[in-house]
N, CA and C of each residue as an Amber inpcrd file, in Angstrom:
protein
   234
  -0.4340000 -13.4580000  -1.4780000  -1.3300000 -12.4100000  -1.1900000
  -0.4900000 -11.9280000   0.2010000   0.4270000 -12.6860000   0.7280000
   0.4700000 -12.1510000   2.0490000   1.2180000 -10.5300000   1.9910000
   1.8890000 -10.2290000   0.9640000   2.8240000  -8.9050000   0.7820000
   1.6030000  -8.0200000   0.7560000   0.7400000  -8.4920000  -0.0920000
  -0.0550000  -7.3450000  -0.2530000  -1.1000000  -6.7990000   1.1010000
  -1.4490000  -7.7790000   1.6530000  -2.0690000  -7.7240000   2.9260000
  -0.8860000  -6.5450000   3.9340000   0.2150000  -7.5380000   4.1520000
   1.2600000  -6.5300000   4.9940000   0.9300000  -5.0960000   4.4640000
   1.1920000  -4.7460000   2.7230000   1.1610000  -3.5450000   2.7730000
  -0.1560000  -2.8750000   2.7410000  -1.0910000  -3.2360000   2.4700000
  -2.4080000  -2.5830000   2.7850000  -2.1320000  -2.3630000   4.2940000
  -1.6410000  -3.1130000   5.2210000  -2.0340000  -2.9650000   6.6870000
  -1.3800000  -2.1800000   7.2600000  -0.3180000  -1.6830000   7.1190000
   1.0640000  -0.7770000   7.2270000   0.6220000   0.4630000   6.8940000
  -0.2620000   0.5250000   5.4720000  -0.3900000   1.8330000   5.0030000
  -1.8590000   2.5360000   6.3180000  -2.7010000   1.3710000   6.4440000
  -3.4790000   1.8750000   7.0360000  -3.2970000   1.9900000   8.4390000
  -2.2570000   1.4960000   9.0650000  -1.9220000   1.7920000  10.4790000
  -0.9170000   3.2150000  10.6470000  -0.3220000   3.6670000   9.3600000
   0.7560000   4.9940000   9.1740000  -0.8870000   5.9920000   9.4020000
  -1.9460000   5.8080000   8.8160000  -2.9580000   6.6190000   8.2430000
  -3.7200000   6.8830000   9.7850000  -3.6550000   6.0670000  10.5170000
  -4.7820000   5.7970000  12.0140000  -3.7170000   6.3150000  12.7310000
  -2.5520000   6.3930000  12.7270000  -1.2470000   6.8920000  13.4770000
  -1.4770000   8.6180000  13.5110000  -1.7600000   8.8950000  12.0320000
  -1.6000000  10.3150000  12.1280000  -2.4190000  10.7520000  12.3390000
  -3.7990000  10.0610000  11.5600000  -5.2350000  10.8810000  12.4540000
  -5.2810000  11.1110000  13.1680000  -4.8880000   9.6180000  14.5330000
  -4.6630000   9.7780000  15.9120000  -4.1580000  11.1420000  16.7150000
  -2.9290000  11.0850000  15.8100000  -2.5050000  12.4330000  16.6580000
  -2.4780000  13.7460000  16.5100000  -3.4200000  13.7090000  14.9020000
  -4.2320000  14.8890000  14.6380000  -5.6600000  15.1550000  15.8270000
  -6.4210000  13.7400000  16.2260000  -7.1660000  14.1380000  16.4970000
  -6.8870000  14.3630000  18.2310000  -5.8350000  13.7440000  18.8270000
  -5.0630000  14.5380000  20.2250000  -4.8910000  15.5390000  20.2070000
  -3.5350000  16.0320000  19.1890000  -3.4860000  17.3900000  19.2110000
  -4.5190000  18.3710000  19.0070000  -4.2170000  19.5800000  20.1120000
  -5.4310000  20.5770000  20.3430000  -5.1920000  21.7530000  19.2520000
  -5.3230000  21.3940000  17.9130000  -5.2560000  22.0140000  16.8460000
  -6.1750000  22.7870000  16.5100000  -7.8790000  21.9530000  16.6520000
  -8.8480000  22.3680000  16.0520000  -9.2130000  22.5920000  14.8450000
  -8.7850000  21.2770000  14.3000000  -9.2250000  20.5000000  12.8690000
 -10.4640000  20.2940000  12.7360000 -11.2370000  20.6210000  11.8330000
 -12.3420000  19.9400000  11.3990000 -12.0970000  18.7210000  11.2460000
 -12.7890000  17.5600000  10.7470000 -13.0080000  16.0780000  10.8960000
 -12.4280000  15.8120000   9.7990000 -12.9400000  16.4760000   8.5850000
 -12.6400000  16.3480000   7.1960000 -11.3490000  16.7760000   6.6160000
 -10.6260000  17.6700000   7.4640000  -9.5560000  18.3370000   7.6290000
  -8.4280000  17.3820000   7.8800000  -8.9260000  16.7060000   9.1870000
  -7.7580000  15.6750000   9.3040000  -7.6370000  14.6290000   8.7220000
  -8.1780000  14.1890000   8.7370000  -8.5880000  12.8210000   7.3520000
  -7.9240000  13.4120000   6.3750000  -8.1580000  14.4940000   5.5070000
  -7.1180000  15.0070000   4.2610000  -5.8620000  14.9210000   4.8400000
  -5.5420000  15.2570000   5.6820000  -3.9120000  15.5680000   6.2480000
  -3.7280000  14.2230000   6.5170000  -4.2620000  13.4910000   7.3810000
  -3.6710000  12.2620000   7.9190000  -3.4310000  11.4270000   6.3630000
  -4.3850000  11.3990000   5.3540000  -4.0230000  11.0540000   3.7390000
  -3.1660000  11.3850000   3.4960000  -2.8370000  12.1730000   3.4890000
  -1.5430000  12.9350000   2.4950000   0.1520000  12.6390000   3.2850000
  -0.2800000  12.7290000   4.2290000   1.0640000  12.5690000   5.8180000
   1.2380000  11.4150000   5.6380000   0.3750000  10.5890000   5.6290000
   0.7480000   8.7500000   5.5610000   0.9520000   8.2560000   4.1070000
   0.6210000   8.8610000   2.8190000   0.9670000   8.5640000   1.8110000
   2.1850000   8.6780000   1.3260000   2.8170000   9.9610000   1.7300000
   4.1590000  10.3650000   1.9620000   4.8520000   9.5830000   2.8190000
   4.8390000   9.0330000   3.8480000   5.3970000   8.3860000   4.8210000
   5.1740000   6.5800000   4.2160000   4.6940000   6.5470000   3.8750000
   4.4530000   4.8650000   2.8240000   5.4230000   4.7270000   1.6890000
   5.2060000   6.1900000   1.3150000   6.0050000   6.0640000  -0.1270000
   7.6980000   6.3230000   0.3610000   7.8980000   6.2300000   1.5140000
   9.9150000   6.7990000   1.9320000   9.3580000   5.0560000   2.4950000
   8.6360000   5.1570000   3.1280000   9.0600000   3.8990000   4.8100000
   8.6950000   2.2080000   4.1670000   8.0970000   2.2340000   3.2060000
   7.5300000   0.9600000   2.2710000   7.7600000   0.9050000   1.3870000
   8.8330000   0.9630000   0.7750000   9.4610000   0.5570000  -0.1280000
   9.9760000  -0.7640000  -0.5650000  10.4830000  -1.5030000   0.3900000
  10.7310000  -2.9950000   0.3200000   9.3360000  -3.3070000   0.0920000
   8.0740000  -3.0750000   1.0370000   7.0900000  -3.9000000   1.2910000
   6.6540000  -3.6820000  -0.5150000   5.9570000  -2.6800000  -0.8050000
   5.7860000  -1.9060000  -2.3880000   6.6160000  -3.3100000  -3.9590000
   7.8010000  -3.2330000  -3.0730000   8.9160000  -4.0730000  -4.2380000
   8.5000000  -5.4780000  -4.3640000   8.1810000  -6.2440000  -3.1010000
   7.7160000  -7.5130000  -3.2050000   6.3070000  -7.5720000  -3.5250000
   5.4250000  -6.4260000  -3.4710000   4.0550000  -6.8370000  -4.1970000
   4.4440000  -6.8400000  -5.2270000   5.1330000  -5.9170000  -6.1630000
   5.3740000  -5.7880000  -7.3800000   5.9720000  -7.1090000  -7.5550000
   6.9320000  -7.9120000  -7.0930000   7.6470000  -8.9260000  -7.5200000
   6.5120000 -10.3340000  -7.9680000   5.4610000 -10.0400000  -6.6380000
   4.2400000 -11.3680000  -6.6840000   3.6980000 -10.8360000  -7.9980000
   3.0030000  -9.9100000  -8.1180000   2.0980000  -9.5070000  -9.5230000
   2.9870000  -9.5180000 -10.6790000   4.1530000  -9.6140000 -10.6800000
   4.9310000  -9.3470000 -11.5930000   4.6200000 -11.3310000 -12.0210000
   4.8080000 -12.3010000 -11.1700000   5.3350000 -13.3430000 -11.3970000
   3.5110000 -14.1860000 -11.3200000   3.1570000 -13.6210000 -10.9110000
   1.5740000 -13.9370000 -11.2180000   1.0950000 -14.0570000 -12.6800000
   1.7260000 -12.5470000 -13.3830000   1.2570000 -12.1470000 -14.2760000
   1.5240000 -13.1290000 -15.5490000   3.2570000 -13.8120000 -15.0830000
   3.9310000 -14.0630000 -16.4150000   3.3180000 -15.2820000 -16.2060000
   3.2860000 -16.0460000 -14.9260000   2.3060000 -17.6600000 -15.2620000
   1.6300000 -17.2230000 -15.6150000   0.5870000 -16.3250000 -15.7020000
  -0.8910000 -16.4800000 -16.3000000  -0.7240000 -16.7080000 -17.8310000
   0.0450000 -15.6580000 -18.2940000   0.5140000 -15.5560000 -19.8140000
   1.0400000 -16.9310000 -20.3430000   2.0380000 -17.3700000 -19.7530000
   2.8370000 -18.6910000 -20.1010000   1.5310000 -19.9090000 -20.0190000
   0.8970000 -20.2650000 -18.7320000  -0.1290000 -20.8800000 -19.2780000
  -1.2390000 -20.4470000 -20.3550000  -1.4580000 -19.2250000 -20.8670000
  -2.5870000 -18.9890000 -21.7150000  -1.8520000 -19.2130000 -23.2810000
  -0.1780000 -19.3720000 -23.4580000   0.1880000 -19.7320000 -24.2090000
   0.1440000 -20.7930000 -24.7560000   0.6260000 -21.6610000 -23.3100000
   0.6140000 -23.4260000 -23.6210000  -0.7400000 -24.2990000 -24.0240000
  -1.4600000 -23.5090000 -23.6510000  -2.9180000 -23.4390000 -23.6100000
  -3.3350000 -23.1020000 -25.1820000  -3.0690000 -22.4500000 -25.7740000
  -3.3290000 -21.7280000 -27.0410000  -2.2560000 -22.9200000 -27.9360000
  -1.7130000 -22.9680000 -27.7950000  -0.4480000 -23.9160000 -28.7920000
  -0.8810000 -25.5360000 -28.6920000  -1.4310000 -25.7000000 -27.8540000
  -1.8050000 -27.4830000 -27.5560000  -2.9880000 -27.7540000 -28.2920000
């Protein structure tokens, strides 16, 4: 569960950082537009900067699914 929380936390941090920069910068953007821009930019940053974390989460999910399938197979045979 820890890699998932770490990934979520880092993605949220990127969003808040970009949103904060857009809020502080004197661009005169509407709130909705700042949120949308922060969302898109943070998604792009996350895609490139959080590759390792995404791989860890993927490995964790695959391991849990495999273990669950194995338990299901064993209980069906017994």
